[in-house]
XYZ file of C-alpha atoms in Angstrom:
359
model
C 12.916 32.056 -14.412
C 12.380 28.788 -13.287
C 9.322 26.851 -13.986
C 8.479 24.585 -10.700
C 5.447 22.921 -12.663
C 7.732 20.861 -14.887
C 5.947 18.184 -17.427
C 6.895 14.722 -15.683
C 7.097 13.555 -18.976
C 10.361 15.384 -19.738
C 11.663 12.129 -17.724
C 10.544 9.993 -21.236
C 13.596 11.252 -23.364
C 16.218 10.717 -20.760
C 14.761 6.999 -19.916
C 14.811 6.336 -23.508
C 18.407 7.961 -24.414
C 20.210 7.614 -21.064
C 18.398 4.092 -19.557
C 16.962 2.096 -22.311
C 20.241 1.808 -24.488
C 22.139 0.532 -21.551
C 19.682 -2.081 -19.593
C 22.058 -5.043 -20.482
C 25.056 -3.190 -19.566
C 23.628 -2.506 -15.921
C 22.238 -5.934 -15.666
C 25.270 -7.919 -17.076
C 28.002 -5.428 -17.275
C 28.188 -3.978 -13.780
C 27.626 -0.341 -15.833
C 26.839 2.533 -13.621
C 23.801 5.092 -15.045
C 24.851 7.953 -13.577
C 24.740 10.065 -16.695
C 20.891 9.219 -16.075
C 20.704 10.637 -12.383
C 22.709 13.782 -13.334
C 20.302 14.792 -16.548
C 17.317 14.077 -14.349
C 18.892 16.827 -11.880
C 19.422 18.759 -14.620
C 15.589 18.609 -16.332
C 14.947 20.605 -13.176
C 12.353 17.403 -11.869
C 14.133 17.359 -8.648
C 13.772 20.944 -7.535
C 11.259 21.333 -4.167
C 11.969 25.562 -3.787
C 8.325 27.172 -3.274
C 6.410 23.502 -3.869
C 4.461 22.048 -0.980
C 5.771 18.940 -0.298
C 2.518 16.930 -1.170
C 3.261 18.131 -4.789
C 7.112 17.405 -4.789
C 6.117 13.772 -3.561
C 3.807 13.354 -6.145
C 6.486 14.217 -8.721
C 8.957 11.567 -7.290
C 6.940 8.840 -6.860
C 6.236 8.948 -10.370
C 9.857 9.441 -11.476
C 10.960 6.258 -9.735
C 7.693 4.308 -11.172
C 8.219 5.633 -14.628
C 12.454 4.375 -14.213
C 11.261 1.112 -12.665
C 8.938 0.251 -15.893
C 12.490 0.211 -18.000
C 15.114 -0.938 -15.228
C 14.806 -1.459 -11.357
C 18.308 -0.799 -10.895
C 18.527 2.923 -12.148
C 14.792 3.523 -10.401
C 16.642 2.058 -7.139
C 19.557 4.691 -7.918
C 17.107 7.313 -8.080
C 15.671 6.050 -4.944
C 18.667 6.229 -3.190
C 19.336 9.880 -4.267
C 15.784 11.009 -3.187
C 16.270 9.265 -0.147
C 19.368 11.695 0.539
C 17.384 14.621 -0.756
C 14.596 13.971 1.273
C 16.658 14.285 4.047
C 18.758 17.343 3.340
C 15.677 19.027 2.590
C 14.056 18.478 6.180
C 17.442 19.870 7.556
C 17.718 23.320 9.325
C 21.422 23.243 8.624
C 22.332 26.634 6.762
C 25.531 25.030 5.065
C 23.481 21.935 4.094
C 20.383 23.911 3.196
C 22.241 26.597 1.338
C 25.304 24.928 -0.376
C 24.727 20.964 -0.606
C 20.485 20.787 -1.493
C 21.082 22.626 -4.546
C 23.737 20.580 -5.645
C 21.732 17.540 -4.930
C 18.901 19.030 -7.215
C 20.619 19.769 -9.522
C 22.351 16.466 -10.012
C 25.713 18.194 -10.094
C 26.066 16.117 -6.931
C 24.661 12.466 -6.468
C 23.524 10.997 -3.097
C 23.497 7.397 -1.256
C 21.950 6.391 1.899
C 23.504 5.184 4.621
C 20.154 4.757 6.829
C 19.035 1.118 6.139
C 20.842 0.728 10.033
C 19.011 3.565 11.148
C 15.637 2.021 10.039
C 16.839 -1.204 11.564
C 17.339 0.683 14.977
C 14.003 2.289 14.966
C 12.059 -0.698 14.393
C 13.621 -2.257 16.852
C 15.830 -4.854 15.116
C 19.502 -3.813 15.230
C 21.945 -1.655 16.903
C 23.518 1.206 15.553
C 26.688 0.458 13.776
C 28.544 3.677 13.898
C 29.427 5.487 17.067
C 30.563 9.477 17.132
C 33.262 11.274 19.693
C 32.882 14.727 20.219
C 35.851 16.637 18.576
C 36.453 20.385 17.935
C 34.326 21.521 15.094
C 32.464 18.411 14.604
C 32.563 14.509 15.334
C 34.878 11.554 14.885
C 33.000 8.313 13.043
C 34.075 5.139 13.644
C 32.496 1.731 12.176
C 30.968 -0.062 9.339
C 27.945 -0.703 7.158
C 27.975 -3.461 5.172
C 25.924 -1.696 2.086
C 25.565 1.665 1.048
C 24.505 2.011 -2.798
C 24.749 5.270 -4.843
C 28.728 5.672 -4.185
C 31.373 7.193 -5.906
C 33.812 10.206 -6.687
C 31.791 13.715 -5.781
C 28.695 11.625 -4.104
C 27.355 12.263 -0.466
C 25.208 9.473 1.460
C 23.576 10.190 5.186
C 24.726 8.059 8.302
C 23.512 7.342 11.566
C 25.528 7.749 14.583
C 25.321 6.881 18.290
C 27.205 9.246 20.786
C 26.032 7.274 23.808
C 22.624 5.070 24.724
C 20.801 8.922 24.796
C 22.326 10.728 22.316
C 22.456 10.210 18.590
C 23.169 12.222 15.365
C 22.594 11.885 11.124
C 25.133 13.403 8.962
C 26.256 13.623 5.366
C 29.571 13.311 4.163
C 31.291 13.089 0.795
C 32.274 9.313 -0.476
C 35.678 10.300 -0.130
C 36.222 11.503 3.402
C 39.509 10.842 4.756
C 39.521 7.614 6.896
C 36.753 6.258 5.210
C 37.360 2.858 3.258
C 35.158 1.797 0.599
C 34.855 -2.253 -0.834
C 32.760 -2.738 -3.595
C 30.007 -5.398 -3.878
C 28.807 -7.241 -6.391
C 27.834 -10.831 -7.328
C 24.136 -10.390 -6.640
C 21.714 -12.394 -8.513
C 20.512 -8.588 -9.946
C 21.272 -4.979 -9.576
C 25.147 -4.918 -9.734
C 25.182 -1.559 -11.410
C 24.642 0.225 -8.349
C 27.749 1.158 -6.930
C 26.845 -0.707 -3.691
C 29.711 -0.593 -1.358
C 30.442 -1.808 2.031
C 31.919 1.342 4.507
C 34.660 1.450 7.011
C 35.130 4.505 8.975
C 38.296 4.788 10.676
C 38.077 8.453 12.797
C 36.584 10.342 9.541
C 36.208 13.694 10.518
C 32.355 14.756 10.504
C 32.547 18.843 11.059
C 29.629 20.533 12.009
C 28.593 21.856 8.989
C 27.941 18.462 7.521
C 25.281 17.786 10.378
C 21.813 17.228 9.291
C 20.419 16.817 12.857
C 21.511 16.311 16.380
C 17.814 15.491 16.852
C 17.494 12.112 14.642
C 14.554 10.552 16.736
C 11.941 12.279 15.699
C 13.660 13.346 12.158
C 13.811 10.027 11.201
C 10.006 9.458 11.971
C 9.209 12.267 9.988
C 11.314 11.429 6.765
C 10.870 6.893 7.537
C 7.542 7.131 5.729
C 8.564 9.041 2.745
C 11.655 6.375 2.232
C 9.355 3.651 2.409
C 6.534 4.993 -0.182
C 9.410 6.085 -2.771
C 10.153 1.990 -2.211
C 6.593 0.945 -3.640
C 6.881 2.687 -7.293
C 9.878 0.476 -7.622
C 7.833 -2.672 -7.466
C 4.804 -0.417 -9.197
C 7.028 -0.436 -12.582
C 8.464 -3.674 -12.613
C 5.117 -5.549 -11.895
C 3.723 -2.768 -14.691
C 6.443 -4.206 -17.091
C 6.035 -7.497 -16.427
C 1.889 -7.078 -17.002
C 2.476 -5.447 -20.444
C 4.932 -8.018 -21.263
C 2.180 -10.865 -19.935
C -0.490 -9.158 -22.333
C 1.515 -8.855 -25.527
C 2.378 -12.683 -25.323
C -1.380 -13.477 -24.928
C -2.115 -11.715 -28.090
C 0.230 -13.635 -30.298
C -1.113 -17.289 -28.101
C -4.554 -16.200 -27.524
C -5.874 -19.768 -27.226
C -3.124 -21.009 -25.132
C -4.248 -18.494 -22.115
C -8.064 -19.426 -22.132
C -7.361 -22.119 -19.652
C -4.979 -20.045 -17.303
C -6.196 -18.527 -13.845
C -3.813 -15.777 -14.013
C -4.719 -13.358 -16.706
C -2.735 -10.140 -17.327
C -6.190 -7.933 -16.416
C -6.555 -9.545 -13.321
C -2.848 -8.357 -12.104
C -3.305 -5.124 -13.467
C -6.370 -4.554 -11.624
C -4.557 -5.463 -8.164
C -1.977 -2.876 -9.884
C -3.991 -0.123 -10.275
C -5.355 -0.410 -6.587
C -2.045 -0.153 -5.384
C -1.243 2.890 -7.673
C -4.269 4.868 -6.251
C -3.678 3.809 -2.842
C 0.174 5.134 -3.548
C -0.670 8.100 -5.390
C -3.085 8.944 -2.510
C -0.718 9.026 0.123
C 1.891 11.189 -1.743
C -0.732 13.840 -1.837
C -0.809 14.049 1.845
C 0.518 16.488 3.415
C 1.842 15.064 6.587
C 2.436 10.897 6.333
C 3.587 10.065 9.487
C 0.298 8.884 11.269
C 0.022 6.681 7.848
C 3.472 4.861 8.674
C 1.934 1.828 9.290
C -0.707 1.682 6.059
C 2.223 2.522 3.949
C 4.240 -0.287 5.169
C 1.480 -2.708 4.523
C 1.154 -1.212 1.272
C 4.969 -1.952 1.029
C 3.956 -5.524 1.650
C 1.241 -5.553 -1.221
C 3.143 -4.168 -3.683
C 5.894 -6.844 -3.058
C 3.582 -10.034 -3.220
C 2.212 -8.591 -6.455
C 5.087 -8.043 -8.330
C 6.104 -11.280 -7.616
C 3.298 -12.828 -8.991
C 3.722 -10.282 -11.949
C 7.380 -11.485 -12.550
C 6.370 -15.000 -11.978
C 3.587 -14.975 -14.679
C 5.893 -13.361 -17.020
C 8.350 -16.157 -16.420
C 6.027 -19.263 -16.717
C 3.943 -17.702 -19.853
C 6.358 -15.909 -22.123
C 7.754 -19.633 -23.324
C 11.463 -20.235 -23.851
C 12.299 -16.742 -25.179
C 12.168 -15.932 -21.017
C 14.639 -18.866 -20.346
C 17.169 -16.676 -21.747
C 19.785 -15.118 -19.696
C 19.429 -11.884 -20.953
C 15.788 -12.025 -21.401
C 13.521 -8.977 -19.942
C 11.323 -11.046 -17.976
C 14.390 -13.000 -16.446
C 16.133 -9.676 -15.128
C 12.750 -8.309 -13.878
C 12.506 -12.093 -11.866
C 15.930 -11.183 -10.447
C 15.435 -7.568 -9.994
C 12.075 -8.405 -7.822
C 14.017 -10.708 -5.347
C 16.202 -7.323 -4.602
C 12.653 -5.301 -3.600
C 11.753 -8.557 -1.313
C 15.341 -8.158 0.371
C 15.093 -4.000 0.429
C 15.224 -2.595 4.093
C 12.363 -3.135 5.389
C 12.070 -6.459 4.164
C 9.709 -9.213 3.410
C 10.106 -10.902 6.890
C 9.922 -7.298 8.200
C 6.730 -6.774 6.929
C 5.131 -9.668 7.296
C 6.118 -9.656 11.110
C 4.504 -6.587 11.280
C 1.420 -7.610 9.745
C 1.212 -10.290 12.006
C 1.833 -7.979 15.383
C -0.885 -5.775 14.134
C -3.374 -8.771 13.907
C -2.558 -9.866 17.318
C -3.251 -6.374 18.388
C -6.662 -6.247 16.844
C -7.272 -9.374 18.486
């Protein structure tokens, strides 16, 4: 009998065994922690059947946060998988619900998301990069996506494509689909173990059974708040690790910290406030009405994470000024959070437009 109320602490030994020993390789040597993702699935921590959505969401926010305290790359890959799962869980397509969903939740199949373009399009700041043409039994997809993460053999990922100005569709397809060309991207300042690829579609056949929805306008509106909410614990985890490390450094050098304006507990209080807000959101049955507030909380965690990692670098001394130090790794990881859609620029513009509307 499956226990649907699994202890979140089942993640702890998985992180200890399959993330912590490999953090240096993940960060410096393009190591992909796929076994970690599969083990999370095998543990049962991604099962959703017969569970209220808010309970699933709370658990998954916590999974991402815990993982990010160790390694944001691993946490982001978990986010990619959960972003794909979020879309799959909402689909009413029988094949996807009955065949693909159990494989994704068990970790037998891993998921990526090509929805950055979709989020930009629905935010009014981009056009859809993929075109769909109806054919017998499905659609042909053409176009390209500049960056899709968590891809590899046996992985599936979600895409948005347009038929014309009025009609769009959301689908999911395997990374080895015929006509799909993947070109790996690395050389980033961090997060190089994410298996990120540019994807070129040359008449890739998307059968009807792989269609998540042919009404993506409402579908994206429903899942978008969850996708953004799941990004916040990426920052919560990294900021928490930086604050904890800063506290250790202060214990060793208490006299030096007396005159500093920023103290670890000050950052800790701000972190706790964002944590409370984030978990309050995760407990809501319907997030759509809170979309803008979730976006603003996402902006708050960007700024707090920036403060935490920079202060950790500033006050950890010479040990932080080593290429393989944890403070420097977290600093580089934090810049990814700033540029993950929705980016800090997009969020700052949203906040400014909301201020203007109030006035």
